[in-house]
Amino acid sequence: MAVSVAHGHDAGHGDHGGHDDVIYNETRDMRLMGFVLFLVSDVVLFSSYIFAYIYLRNSVTPVWPPIVGGHQLPRLDTAFAAVNSVVLFGSGVTMHYALENWKHANKPRYNLFMWLTILLGLAFLGGQAYEYAHAQIGGWSGNTFGASFFTLTGMHGGHVFVGVCFLFALWLQTQRGVYNEHRFFGLTAGTLYWHFVDVIWVVLFFLFYLW
Amino acid sequence: MEGLAGIEKVIALIGGVVVFVFAIIGLRGEWHKNGLDDNVTKVLLGLMALGCVLVWLAAFGVLPRGGGGVA
């Protein structure tokens, strides 16, 4: 993990309150800025696809969902997507409380919230797979609706999968003493990443299901 | 689609309220912190709460409006 690169282990050893802490705080700020810039680059990536979808929707077909083979495609299942959205937003909240409990050295509650986050993330992915299997919008290559939907939600699902792996790796690190309640940059980065993934879904949920 | 149906509507509504409340509580806890990560967290938690509002609108059938049938 990037966490361990600059400083070996985030928890560090010895010299607390001295030179070691100064170095840690300086490198932490730089790593944080780098991570936020990474998230900004991801915003740019998603934005380009989102604007492509908006362009297609407004200029390529006269009605939406588009007409394919003489019939208008159905809307996606908003009911199921709303439940799946709550699952993902809920995981964002549990991740926030996992980090807060780590900061307050409450390890049992940290473990609880961390695993809730991971399980909710997996549940979201399962829901997404179910939706892919049942969405009757013509597949990836059939029309602009299917192409946009599967590309954007697939890219988001990939981010969620990476996020789940990221969180599991972080949990393993916390069990091995890589972090303590004063030095936990990896957990901060993981929380920001997970919130980011949630917020991207807010936009996609609106664009594909509510608009 | 006209609103949500049955059990899914109830789950989405209750879940949306619960997540919204805890997101706002988390946001209040972050409010007086001023680090870069704290400020980013504030924005992201706020947007997540907005997502819950969208879920409410879907649950009450306010959105979406018009369009084809249901897949």
PDB file of C-alpha atoms in Angstrom:
ATOM      1  CA  MET A   1       0.000   0.000   0.000  1.00  0.00           C
ATOM      2  CA  ALA A   2       1.003   3.566  -0.598  1.00  0.00           C
ATOM      3  CA  VAL A   3       0.640   4.020   3.125  1.00  0.00           C
ATOM      4  CA  SER A   4       3.722   2.039   3.868  1.00  0.00           C
ATOM      5  CA  VAL A   5       5.950   3.508   1.203  1.00  0.00           C
ATOM      6  CA  ALA A   6       6.975   6.768   2.767  1.00  0.00           C
ATOM      7  CA  HIS A   7       7.317   5.601   6.304  1.00  0.00           C
ATOM      8  CA  GLY A   8       7.571   1.856   6.545  1.00  0.00           C
ATOM      9  CA  HIS A   9       4.640   1.438   8.894  1.00  0.00           C
ATOM     10  CA  ASP A  10       2.105   4.156   9.652  1.00  0.00           C
ATOM     11  CA  ALA A  11       2.145   3.297  13.335  1.00  0.00           C
ATOM     12  CA  GLY A  12       5.834   4.135  13.432  1.00  0.00           C
ATOM     13  CA  HIS A  13       8.178   3.298  16.269  1.00  0.00           C
ATOM     14  CA  GLY A  14       9.585   5.549  18.954  1.00  0.00           C
ATOM     15  CA  ASP A  15      10.367   9.278  19.034  1.00  0.00           C
ATOM     16  CA  HIS A  16       6.717  10.270  19.371  1.00  0.00           C
ATOM     17  CA  GLY A  17       6.321  14.033  19.650  1.00  0.00           C
ATOM     18  CA  GLY A  18       9.728  14.604  18.102  1.00  0.00           C
ATOM     19  CA  HIS A  19      11.383  14.567  14.689  1.00  0.00           C
ATOM     20  CA  ASP A  20       9.587  11.384  13.722  1.00  0.00           C
ATOM     21  CA  ASP A  21       6.190  13.032  14.160  1.00  0.00           C
ATOM     22  CA  VAL A  22       7.230  16.083  12.136  1.00  0.00           C
ATOM     23  CA  ILE A  23       8.270  13.867   9.240  1.00  0.00           C
ATOM     24  CA  TYR A  24       5.080  11.834   9.549  1.00  0.00           C
ATOM     25  CA  ASN A  25       2.840  14.896   9.500  1.00  0.00           C
ATOM     26  CA  GLU A  26       4.646  16.397   6.509  1.00  0.00           C
ATOM     27  CA  THR A  27       4.500  13.207   4.475  1.00  0.00           C
ATOM     28  CA  ARG A  28       0.904  12.630   5.537  1.00  0.00           C
ATOM     29  CA  ASP A  29      -0.126  15.995   4.123  1.00  0.00           C
ATOM     30  CA  MET A  30       1.620  15.247   0.843  1.00  0.00           C
ATOM     31  CA  ARG A  31       0.111  11.782   0.596  1.00  0.00           C
ATOM     32  CA  LEU A  32      -3.318  13.189   1.377  1.00  0.00           C
ATOM     33  CA  MET A  33      -2.978  15.835  -1.313  1.00  0.00           C
ATOM     34  CA  GLY A  34      -1.847  13.172  -3.772  1.00  0.00           C
ATOM     35  CA  PHE A  35      -4.812  10.986  -2.912  1.00  0.00           C
ATOM     36  CA  VAL A  36      -7.299  13.839  -3.257  1.00  0.00           C
ATOM     37  CA  LEU A  37      -5.778  14.647  -6.672  1.00  0.00           C
ATOM     38  CA  PHE A  38      -6.245  10.996  -7.622  1.00  0.00           C
ATOM     39  CA  LEU A  39      -9.927  11.293  -6.693  1.00  0.00           C
ATOM     40  CA  VAL A  40     -10.176  14.492  -8.749  1.00  0.00           C
ATOM     41  CA  SER A  41      -8.722  12.637 -11.744  1.00  0.00           C
ATOM     42  CA  ASP A  42     -11.366   9.956 -11.243  1.00  0.00           C
ATOM     43  CA  VAL A  43     -14.036  12.685 -11.203  1.00  0.00           C
ATOM     44  CA  VAL A  44     -12.721  13.833 -14.589  1.00  0.00           C
ATOM     45  CA  LEU A  45     -12.883  10.261 -15.913  1.00  0.00           C
ATOM     46  CA  PHE A  46     -16.493   9.773 -14.813  1.00  0.00           C
ATOM     47  CA  SER A  47     -17.462  13.268 -15.936  1.00  0.00           C
ATOM     48  CA  SER A  48     -16.344  12.577 -19.505  1.00  0.00           C
ATOM     49  CA  TYR A  49     -18.533   9.476 -19.701  1.00  0.00           C
ATOM     50  CA  ILE A  50     -21.439  11.201 -17.970  1.00  0.00           C
ATOM     51  CA  PHE A  51     -21.387  14.126 -20.393  1.00  0.00           C
ATOM     52  CA  ALA A  52     -21.183  11.677 -23.300  1.00  0.00           C
ATOM     53  CA  TYR A  53     -24.331  10.009 -21.943  1.00  0.00           C
ATOM     54  CA  ILE A  54     -26.126  13.344 -21.542  1.00  0.00           C
ATOM     55  CA  TYR A  55     -25.141  14.288 -25.098  1.00  0.00           C
ATOM     56  CA  LEU A  56     -26.390  10.979 -26.502  1.00  0.00           C
ATOM     57  CA  ARG A  57     -29.621  11.234 -24.575  1.00  0.00           C
ATOM     58  CA  ASN A  58     -30.401  14.751 -25.706  1.00  0.00           C
ATOM     59  CA  SER A  59     -29.228  14.736 -29.301  1.00  0.00           C
ATOM     60  CA  VAL A  60     -29.195  11.253 -30.792  1.00  0.00           C
ATOM     61  CA  THR A  61     -32.730  10.034 -30.134  1.00  0.00           C
ATOM     62  CA  PRO A  62     -36.006  12.022 -30.035  1.00  0.00           C
ATOM     63  CA  VAL A  63     -37.377  10.040 -27.054  1.00  0.00           C
ATOM     64  CA  TRP A  64     -35.792   8.383 -24.057  1.00  0.00           C
ATOM     65  CA  PRO A  65     -35.524   5.466 -23.484  1.00  0.00           C
ATOM     66  CA  PRO A  66     -34.817   5.143 -27.220  1.00  0.00           C
ATOM     67  CA  ILE A  67     -37.001   3.287 -29.694  1.00  0.00           C
ATOM     68  CA  VAL A  68     -35.384   0.067 -30.914  1.00  0.00           C
ATOM     69  CA  GLY A  69     -37.067  -2.156 -33.495  1.00  0.00           C
ATOM     70  CA  GLY A  70     -40.231  -0.082 -33.424  1.00  0.00           C
ATOM     71  CA  HIS A  71     -40.715  -0.351 -29.649  1.00  0.00           C
ATOM     72  CA  GLN A  72     -39.627   2.037 -26.922  1.00  0.00           C
ATOM     73  CA  LEU A  73     -37.257   0.383 -24.470  1.00  0.00           C
ATOM     74  CA  PRO A  74     -38.574   0.086 -20.901  1.00  0.00           C
ATOM     75  CA  ARG A  75     -37.269   2.140 -17.993  1.00  0.00           C
ATOM     76  CA  LEU A  76     -34.889   0.490 -15.560  1.00  0.00           C
ATOM     77  CA  ASP A  77     -36.315  -0.908 -12.315  1.00  0.00           C
ATOM     78  CA  THR A  78     -36.260   2.151 -10.046  1.00  0.00           C
ATOM     79  CA  ALA A  79     -37.591   0.240  -7.031  1.00  0.00           C
ATOM     80  CA  PHE A  80     -34.761  -2.243  -6.960  1.00  0.00           C
ATOM     81  CA  ALA A  81     -32.166   0.434  -7.699  1.00  0.00           C
ATOM     82  CA  ALA A  82     -33.453   2.557  -4.807  1.00  0.00           C
ATOM     83  CA  VAL A  83     -32.944  -0.313  -2.375  1.00  0.00           C
ATOM     84  CA  ASN A  84     -29.503  -1.023  -3.825  1.00  0.00           C
ATOM     85  CA  SER A  85     -28.642   2.687  -3.514  1.00  0.00           C
ATOM     86  CA  VAL A  86     -29.598   2.676   0.160  1.00  0.00           C
ATOM     87  CA  VAL A  87     -27.309  -0.325   0.645  1.00  0.00           C
ATOM     88  CA  LEU A  88     -24.363   1.577  -0.877  1.00  0.00           C
ATOM     89  CA  PHE A  89     -25.107   4.844   0.940  1.00  0.00           C
ATOM     90  CA  GLY A  90     -25.432   2.850   4.162  1.00  0.00           C
ATOM     91  CA  SER A  91     -21.981   1.399   3.579  1.00  0.00           C
ATOM     92  CA  GLY A  92     -20.639   4.948   3.282  1.00  0.00           C
ATOM     93  CA  VAL A  93     -22.054   5.802   6.687  1.00  0.00           C
ATOM     94  CA  THR A  94     -20.690   2.621   8.312  1.00  0.00           C
ATOM     95  CA  MET A  95     -17.260   3.382   6.835  1.00  0.00           C
ATOM     96  CA  HIS A  96     -17.372   6.852   8.359  1.00  0.00           C
ATOM     97  CA  TYR A  97     -18.155   5.368  11.778  1.00  0.00           C
ATOM     98  CA  ALA A  98     -15.472   2.708  11.340  1.00  0.00           C
ATOM     99  CA  LEU A  99     -12.873   5.468  10.945  1.00  0.00           C
ATOM    100  CA  GLU A 100     -14.287   7.460  13.863  1.00  0.00           C
ATOM    101  CA  ASN A 101     -14.139   4.400  16.134  1.00  0.00           C
ATOM    102  CA  TRP A 102     -10.566   3.725  15.062  1.00  0.00           C
ATOM    103  CA  LYS A 103      -9.631   7.299  15.975  1.00  0.00           C
ATOM    104  CA  HIS A 104     -11.159   6.724  19.421  1.00  0.00           C
ATOM    105  CA  ALA A 105      -9.334   3.402  19.838  1.00  0.00           C
ATOM    106  CA  ASN A 106     -12.584   1.422  19.961  1.00  0.00           C
ATOM    107  CA  LYS A 107     -11.348  -1.596  18.047  1.00  0.00           C
ATOM    108  CA  PRO A 108     -14.367  -3.916  18.479  1.00  0.00           C
ATOM    109  CA  ARG A 109     -16.733  -1.306  17.058  1.00  0.00           C
ATOM    110  CA  TYR A 110     -14.203  -0.487  14.342  1.00  0.00           C
ATOM    111  CA  ASN A 111     -14.172  -4.157  13.336  1.00  0.00           C
ATOM    112  CA  LEU A 112     -17.974  -4.252  13.359  1.00  0.00           C
ATOM    113  CA  PHE A 113     -18.391  -1.188  11.157  1.00  0.00           C
ATOM    114  CA  MET A 114     -15.551  -2.183   8.835  1.00  0.00           C
ATOM    115  CA  TRP A 115     -17.085  -5.582   8.173  1.00  0.00           C
ATOM    116  CA  LEU A 116     -20.535  -4.050   7.778  1.00  0.00           C
ATOM    117  CA  THR A 117     -19.034  -1.776   5.133  1.00  0.00           C
ATOM    118  CA  ILE A 118     -17.390  -4.651   3.284  1.00  0.00           C
ATOM    119  CA  LEU A 119     -20.543  -6.788   3.396  1.00  0.00           C
ATOM    120  CA  LEU A 120     -22.768  -3.919   2.246  1.00  0.00           C
ATOM    121  CA  GLY A 121     -20.332  -3.255  -0.603  1.00  0.00           C
ATOM    122  CA  LEU A 122     -20.533  -6.902  -1.644  1.00  0.00           C
ATOM    123  CA  ALA A 123     -24.335  -6.788  -1.359  1.00  0.00           C
ATOM    124  CA  PHE A 124     -24.386  -3.790  -3.692  1.00  0.00           C
ATOM    125  CA  LEU A 125     -22.259  -5.666  -6.217  1.00  0.00           C
ATOM    126  CA  GLY A 126     -24.617  -8.642  -5.950  1.00  0.00           C
ATOM    127  CA  GLY A 127     -27.582  -6.342  -6.577  1.00  0.00           C
ATOM    128  CA  GLN A 128     -25.819  -4.855  -9.558  1.00  0.00           C
ATOM    129  CA  ALA A 129     -25.174  -8.325 -10.995  1.00  0.00           C
ATOM    130  CA  TYR A 130     -28.859  -9.176 -10.508  1.00  0.00           C
ATOM    131  CA  GLU A 131     -29.860  -6.022 -12.310  1.00  0.00           C
ATOM    132  CA  TYR A 132     -27.504  -6.750 -15.208  1.00  0.00           C
ATOM    133  CA  ALA A 133     -29.097 -10.160 -15.566  1.00  0.00           C
ATOM    134  CA  HIS A 134     -32.638  -8.764 -15.614  1.00  0.00           C
ATOM    135  CA  ALA A 135     -32.373  -5.366 -17.356  1.00  0.00           C
ATOM    136  CA  GLN A 136     -34.181  -5.597 -20.685  1.00  0.00           C
ATOM    137  CA  ILE A 137     -32.470  -2.700 -22.391  1.00  0.00           C
ATOM    138  CA  GLY A 138     -30.683  -4.538 -25.161  1.00  0.00           C
ATOM    139  CA  GLY A 139     -27.209  -5.253 -23.827  1.00  0.00           C
ATOM    140  CA  TRP A 140     -23.980  -3.362 -24.186  1.00  0.00           C
ATOM    141  CA  SER A 141     -23.819  -3.079 -27.963  1.00  0.00           C
ATOM    142  CA  GLY A 142     -27.504  -2.966 -28.888  1.00  0.00           C
ATOM    143  CA  ASN A 143     -28.289   0.745 -28.467  1.00  0.00           C
ATOM    144  CA  THR A 144     -27.127   3.989 -26.875  1.00  0.00           C
ATOM    145  CA  PHE A 145     -29.090   3.379 -23.668  1.00  0.00           C
ATOM    146  CA  GLY A 146     -27.579  -0.045 -23.001  1.00  0.00           C
ATOM    147  CA  ALA A 147     -24.105   1.080 -24.042  1.00  0.00           C
ATOM    148  CA  SER A 148     -24.207   4.096 -21.706  1.00  0.00           C
ATOM    149  CA  PHE A 149     -25.751   2.182 -18.823  1.00  0.00           C
ATOM    150  CA  PHE A 150     -23.420  -0.804 -18.869  1.00  0.00           C
ATOM    151  CA  THR A 151     -20.305   1.303 -19.488  1.00  0.00           C
ATOM    152  CA  LEU A 152     -20.925   3.795 -16.679  1.00  0.00           C
ATOM    153  CA  THR A 153     -22.373   1.430 -14.089  1.00  0.00           C
ATOM    154  CA  GLY A 154     -19.772  -1.194 -15.021  1.00  0.00           C
ATOM    155  CA  MET A 155     -16.990   1.318 -14.480  1.00  0.00           C
ATOM    156  CA  HIS A 156     -18.562   2.264 -11.159  1.00  0.00           C
ATOM    157  CA  GLY A 157     -18.965  -1.397 -10.193  1.00  0.00           C
ATOM    158  CA  GLY A 158     -15.275  -1.903 -10.938  1.00  0.00           C
ATOM    159  CA  HIS A 159     -14.496   0.930  -8.545  1.00  0.00           C
ATOM    160  CA  VAL A 160     -16.712  -0.647  -5.882  1.00  0.00           C
ATOM    161  CA  PHE A 161     -14.944  -3.993  -6.326  1.00  0.00           C
ATOM    162  CA  VAL A 162     -11.538  -2.323  -5.992  1.00  0.00           C
ATOM    163  CA  GLY A 163     -12.884  -0.474  -2.958  1.00  0.00           C
ATOM    164  CA  VAL A 164     -14.000  -3.691  -1.271  1.00  0.00           C
ATOM    165  CA  CYS A 165     -10.526  -5.184  -1.851  1.00  0.00           C
ATOM    166  CA  PHE A 166      -8.980  -1.943  -0.572  1.00  0.00           C
ATOM    167  CA  LEU A 167     -11.061  -2.053   2.615  1.00  0.00           C
ATOM    168  CA  PHE A 168     -10.274  -5.703   3.217  1.00  0.00           C
ATOM    169  CA  ALA A 169      -6.553  -4.968   2.827  1.00  0.00           C
ATOM    170  CA  LEU A 170      -6.912  -2.080   5.277  1.00  0.00           C
ATOM    171  CA  TRP A 171      -8.683  -4.322   7.761  1.00  0.00           C
ATOM    172  CA  LEU A 172      -5.848  -6.835   7.508  1.00  0.00           C
ATOM    173  CA  GLN A 173      -3.337  -4.042   8.086  1.00  0.00           C
ATOM    174  CA  THR A 174      -5.173  -2.879  11.186  1.00  0.00           C
ATOM    175  CA  GLN A 175      -5.110  -6.430  12.562  1.00  0.00           C
ATOM    176  CA  ARG A 176      -1.348  -6.546  12.005  1.00  0.00           C
ATOM    177  CA  GLY A 177      -0.672  -3.290  13.832  1.00  0.00           C
ATOM    178  CA  VAL A 178       0.265  -1.192  10.820  1.00  0.00           C
ATOM    179  CA  TYR A 179      -1.805   1.715  12.181  1.00  0.00           C
ATOM    180  CA  ASN A 180      -2.562   3.163  15.592  1.00  0.00           C
ATOM    181  CA  GLU A 181      -5.060   5.818  16.712  1.00  0.00           C
ATOM    182  CA  HIS A 182      -2.605   8.608  15.850  1.00  0.00           C
ATOM    183  CA  ARG A 183      -1.295   7.335  12.531  1.00  0.00           C
ATOM    184  CA  PHE A 184      -3.899   5.923  10.188  1.00  0.00           C
ATOM    185  CA  PHE A 185      -3.488   7.576   6.811  1.00  0.00           C
ATOM    186  CA  GLY A 186      -4.480   4.402   4.953  1.00  0.00           C
ATOM    187  CA  LEU A 187      -7.832   4.346   6.729  1.00  0.00           C
ATOM    188  CA  THR A 188      -8.399   8.006   5.894  1.00  0.00           C
ATOM    189  CA  ALA A 189      -7.648   7.314   2.228  1.00  0.00           C
ATOM    190  CA  GLY A 190      -9.898   4.256   2.214  1.00  0.00           C
ATOM    191  CA  THR A 191     -12.757   6.239   3.736  1.00  0.00           C
ATOM    192  CA  LEU A 192     -12.384   9.057   1.227  1.00  0.00           C
ATOM    193  CA  TYR A 193     -12.303   6.557  -1.649  1.00  0.00           C
ATOM    194  CA  TRP A 194     -15.418   4.801  -0.390  1.00  0.00           C
ATOM    195  CA  HIS A 195     -17.319   8.084   0.053  1.00  0.00           C
ATOM    196  CA  PHE A 196     -16.248   9.052  -3.458  1.00  0.00           C
ATOM    197  CA  VAL A 197     -17.638   5.802  -4.872  1.00  0.00           C
ATOM    198  CA  ASP A 198     -20.920   6.481  -3.040  1.00  0.00           C
ATOM    199  CA  VAL A 199     -21.193   9.992  -4.422  1.00  0.00           C
ATOM    200  CA  ILE A 200     -20.553   8.828  -7.994  1.00  0.00           C
ATOM    201  CA  TRP A 201     -23.492   6.480  -7.510  1.00  0.00           C
ATOM    202  CA  VAL A 202     -25.703   9.404  -6.423  1.00  0.00           C
ATOM    203  CA  VAL A 203     -25.098  10.934  -9.859  1.00  0.00           C
ATOM    204  CA  LEU A 204     -25.568   7.655 -11.747  1.00  0.00           C
ATOM    205  CA  PHE A 205     -28.718   6.817  -9.798  1.00  0.00           C
ATOM    206  CA  PHE A 206     -30.230  10.136 -10.774  1.00  0.00           C
ATOM    207  CA  LEU A 207     -29.147   9.962 -14.424  1.00  0.00           C
ATOM    208  CA  PHE A 208     -30.201   6.407 -15.198  1.00  0.00           C
ATOM    209  CA  TYR A 209     -33.167   5.815 -12.906  1.00  0.00           C
ATOM    210  CA  LEU A 210     -34.766   9.136 -12.001  1.00  0.00           C
ATOM    211  CA  TRP A 211     -34.148  11.474 -14.944  1.00  0.00           C
TER     212      TRP A 211
ATOM    213  CA  MET B   1     -42.559   3.600 -13.543  1.00  0.00           C
ATOM    214  CA  GLU B   2     -45.240   4.949 -11.222  1.00  0.00           C
ATOM    215  CA  GLY B   3     -43.534   5.116  -7.838  1.00  0.00           C
ATOM    216  CA  LEU B   4     -42.160   2.028  -6.172  1.00  0.00           C
ATOM    217  CA  ALA B   5     -43.930  -1.186  -5.469  1.00  0.00           C
ATOM    218  CA  GLY B   6     -44.670  -2.932  -2.184  1.00  0.00           C
ATOM    219  CA  ILE B   7     -41.843  -4.056   0.015  1.00  0.00           C
ATOM    220  CA  GLU B   8     -39.114  -2.379  -2.025  1.00  0.00           C
ATOM    221  CA  LYS B   9     -40.780   0.991  -1.501  1.00  0.00           C
ATOM    222  CA  VAL B  10     -40.877   0.482   2.272  1.00  0.00           C
ATOM    223  CA  ILE B  11     -37.275  -0.738   2.464  1.00  0.00           C
ATOM    224  CA  ALA B  12     -35.991   2.140   0.340  1.00  0.00           C
ATOM    225  CA  LEU B  13     -37.916   4.715   2.374  1.00  0.00           C
ATOM    226  CA  ILE B  14     -36.936   3.427   5.829  1.00  0.00           C
ATOM    227  CA  GLY B  15     -33.361   2.737   4.763  1.00  0.00           C
ATOM    228  CA  GLY B  16     -33.114   6.178   3.195  1.00  0.00           C
ATOM    229  CA  VAL B  17     -34.289   7.857   6.398  1.00  0.00           C
ATOM    230  CA  VAL B  18     -31.907   5.854   8.614  1.00  0.00           C
ATOM    231  CA  VAL B  19     -28.893   6.483   6.375  1.00  0.00           C
ATOM    232  CA  PHE B  20     -29.801  10.176   6.032  1.00  0.00           C
ATOM    233  CA  VAL B  21     -29.985  10.637   9.813  1.00  0.00           C
ATOM    234  CA  PHE B  22     -26.637   8.941  10.436  1.00  0.00           C
ATOM    235  CA  ALA B  23     -25.032  10.840   7.546  1.00  0.00           C
ATOM    236  CA  ILE B  24     -26.193  14.140   9.068  1.00  0.00           C
ATOM    237  CA  ILE B  25     -24.944  13.103  12.518  1.00  0.00           C
ATOM    238  CA  GLY B  26     -21.583  12.232  10.955  1.00  0.00           C
ATOM    239  CA  LEU B  27     -21.579  15.550   9.110  1.00  0.00           C
ATOM    240  CA  ARG B  28     -22.230  17.455  12.345  1.00  0.00           C
ATOM    241  CA  GLY B  29     -19.318  15.645  13.958  1.00  0.00           C
ATOM    242  CA  GLU B  30     -17.028  16.752  11.135  1.00  0.00           C
ATOM    243  CA  TRP B  31     -18.345  20.304  10.960  1.00  0.00           C
ATOM    244  CA  HIS B  32     -15.729  22.051  13.124  1.00  0.00           C
ATOM    245  CA  LYS B  33     -12.732  20.168  11.746  1.00  0.00           C
ATOM    246  CA  ASN B  34     -10.670  21.982   9.152  1.00  0.00           C
ATOM    247  CA  GLY B  35      -8.194  19.533   7.651  1.00  0.00           C
ATOM    248  CA  LEU B  36      -8.247  18.773   3.931  1.00  0.00           C
ATOM    249  CA  ASP B  37      -9.575  15.265   4.578  1.00  0.00           C
ATOM    250  CA  ASP B  38     -12.226  16.679   6.933  1.00  0.00           C
ATOM    251  CA  ASN B  39     -13.438  19.180   4.349  1.00  0.00           C
ATOM    252  CA  VAL B  40     -13.573  16.557   1.609  1.00  0.00           C
ATOM    253  CA  THR B  41     -15.458  14.266   3.993  1.00  0.00           C
ATOM    254  CA  LYS B  42     -17.978  17.041   4.691  1.00  0.00           C
ATOM    255  CA  VAL B  43     -18.686  17.490   0.984  1.00  0.00           C
ATOM    256  CA  LEU B  44     -18.967  13.757   0.359  1.00  0.00           C
ATOM    257  CA  LEU B  45     -21.220  13.109   3.381  1.00  0.00           C
ATOM    258  CA  GLY B  46     -23.447  16.001   2.304  1.00  0.00           C
ATOM    259  CA  LEU B  47     -23.757  14.580  -1.200  1.00  0.00           C
ATOM    260  CA  MET B  48     -24.536  11.169   0.262  1.00  0.00           C
ATOM    261  CA  ALA B  49     -27.370  12.757   2.263  1.00  0.00           C
ATOM    262  CA  LEU B  50     -28.561  14.275  -1.019  1.00  0.00           C
ATOM    263  CA  GLY B  51     -28.557  10.760  -2.451  1.00  0.00           C
ATOM    264  CA  CYS B  52     -30.915   9.722   0.353  1.00  0.00           C
ATOM    265  CA  VAL B  53     -33.244  12.564  -0.623  1.00  0.00           C
ATOM    266  CA  LEU B  54     -33.251  11.204  -4.186  1.00  0.00           C
ATOM    267  CA  VAL B  55     -34.195   7.792  -2.790  1.00  0.00           C
ATOM    268  CA  TRP B  56     -37.111   9.424  -0.925  1.00  0.00           C
ATOM    269  CA  LEU B  57     -38.266  11.103  -4.142  1.00  0.00           C
ATOM    270  CA  ALA B  58     -38.151   7.733  -5.882  1.00  0.00           C
ATOM    271  CA  ALA B  59     -39.976   6.062  -3.000  1.00  0.00           C
ATOM    272  CA  PHE B  60     -42.765   8.655  -3.052  1.00  0.00           C
ATOM    273  CA  GLY B  61     -43.053   8.394  -6.839  1.00  0.00           C
ATOM    274  CA  VAL B  62     -42.057  12.025  -7.435  1.00  0.00           C
ATOM    275  CA  LEU B  63     -39.271  10.819  -9.744  1.00  0.00           C
ATOM    276  CA  PRO B  64     -38.961   9.529 -12.402  1.00  0.00           C
ATOM    277  CA  ARG B  65     -41.588  11.227 -14.534  1.00  0.00           C
ATOM    278  CA  GLY B  66     -42.763   9.867 -17.891  1.00  0.00           C
ATOM    279  CA  GLY B  67     -40.774   7.531 -20.155  1.00  0.00           C
ATOM    280  CA  GLY B  68     -41.403   3.928 -21.155  1.00  0.00           C
ATOM    281  CA  GLY B  69     -42.487   0.944 -19.078  1.00  0.00           C
ATOM    282  CA  VAL B  70     -40.414  -0.941 -16.539  1.00  0.00           C
ATOM    283  CA  ALA B  71     -37.602  -3.326 -17.455  1.00  0.00           C
TER     284      ALA B  71
END
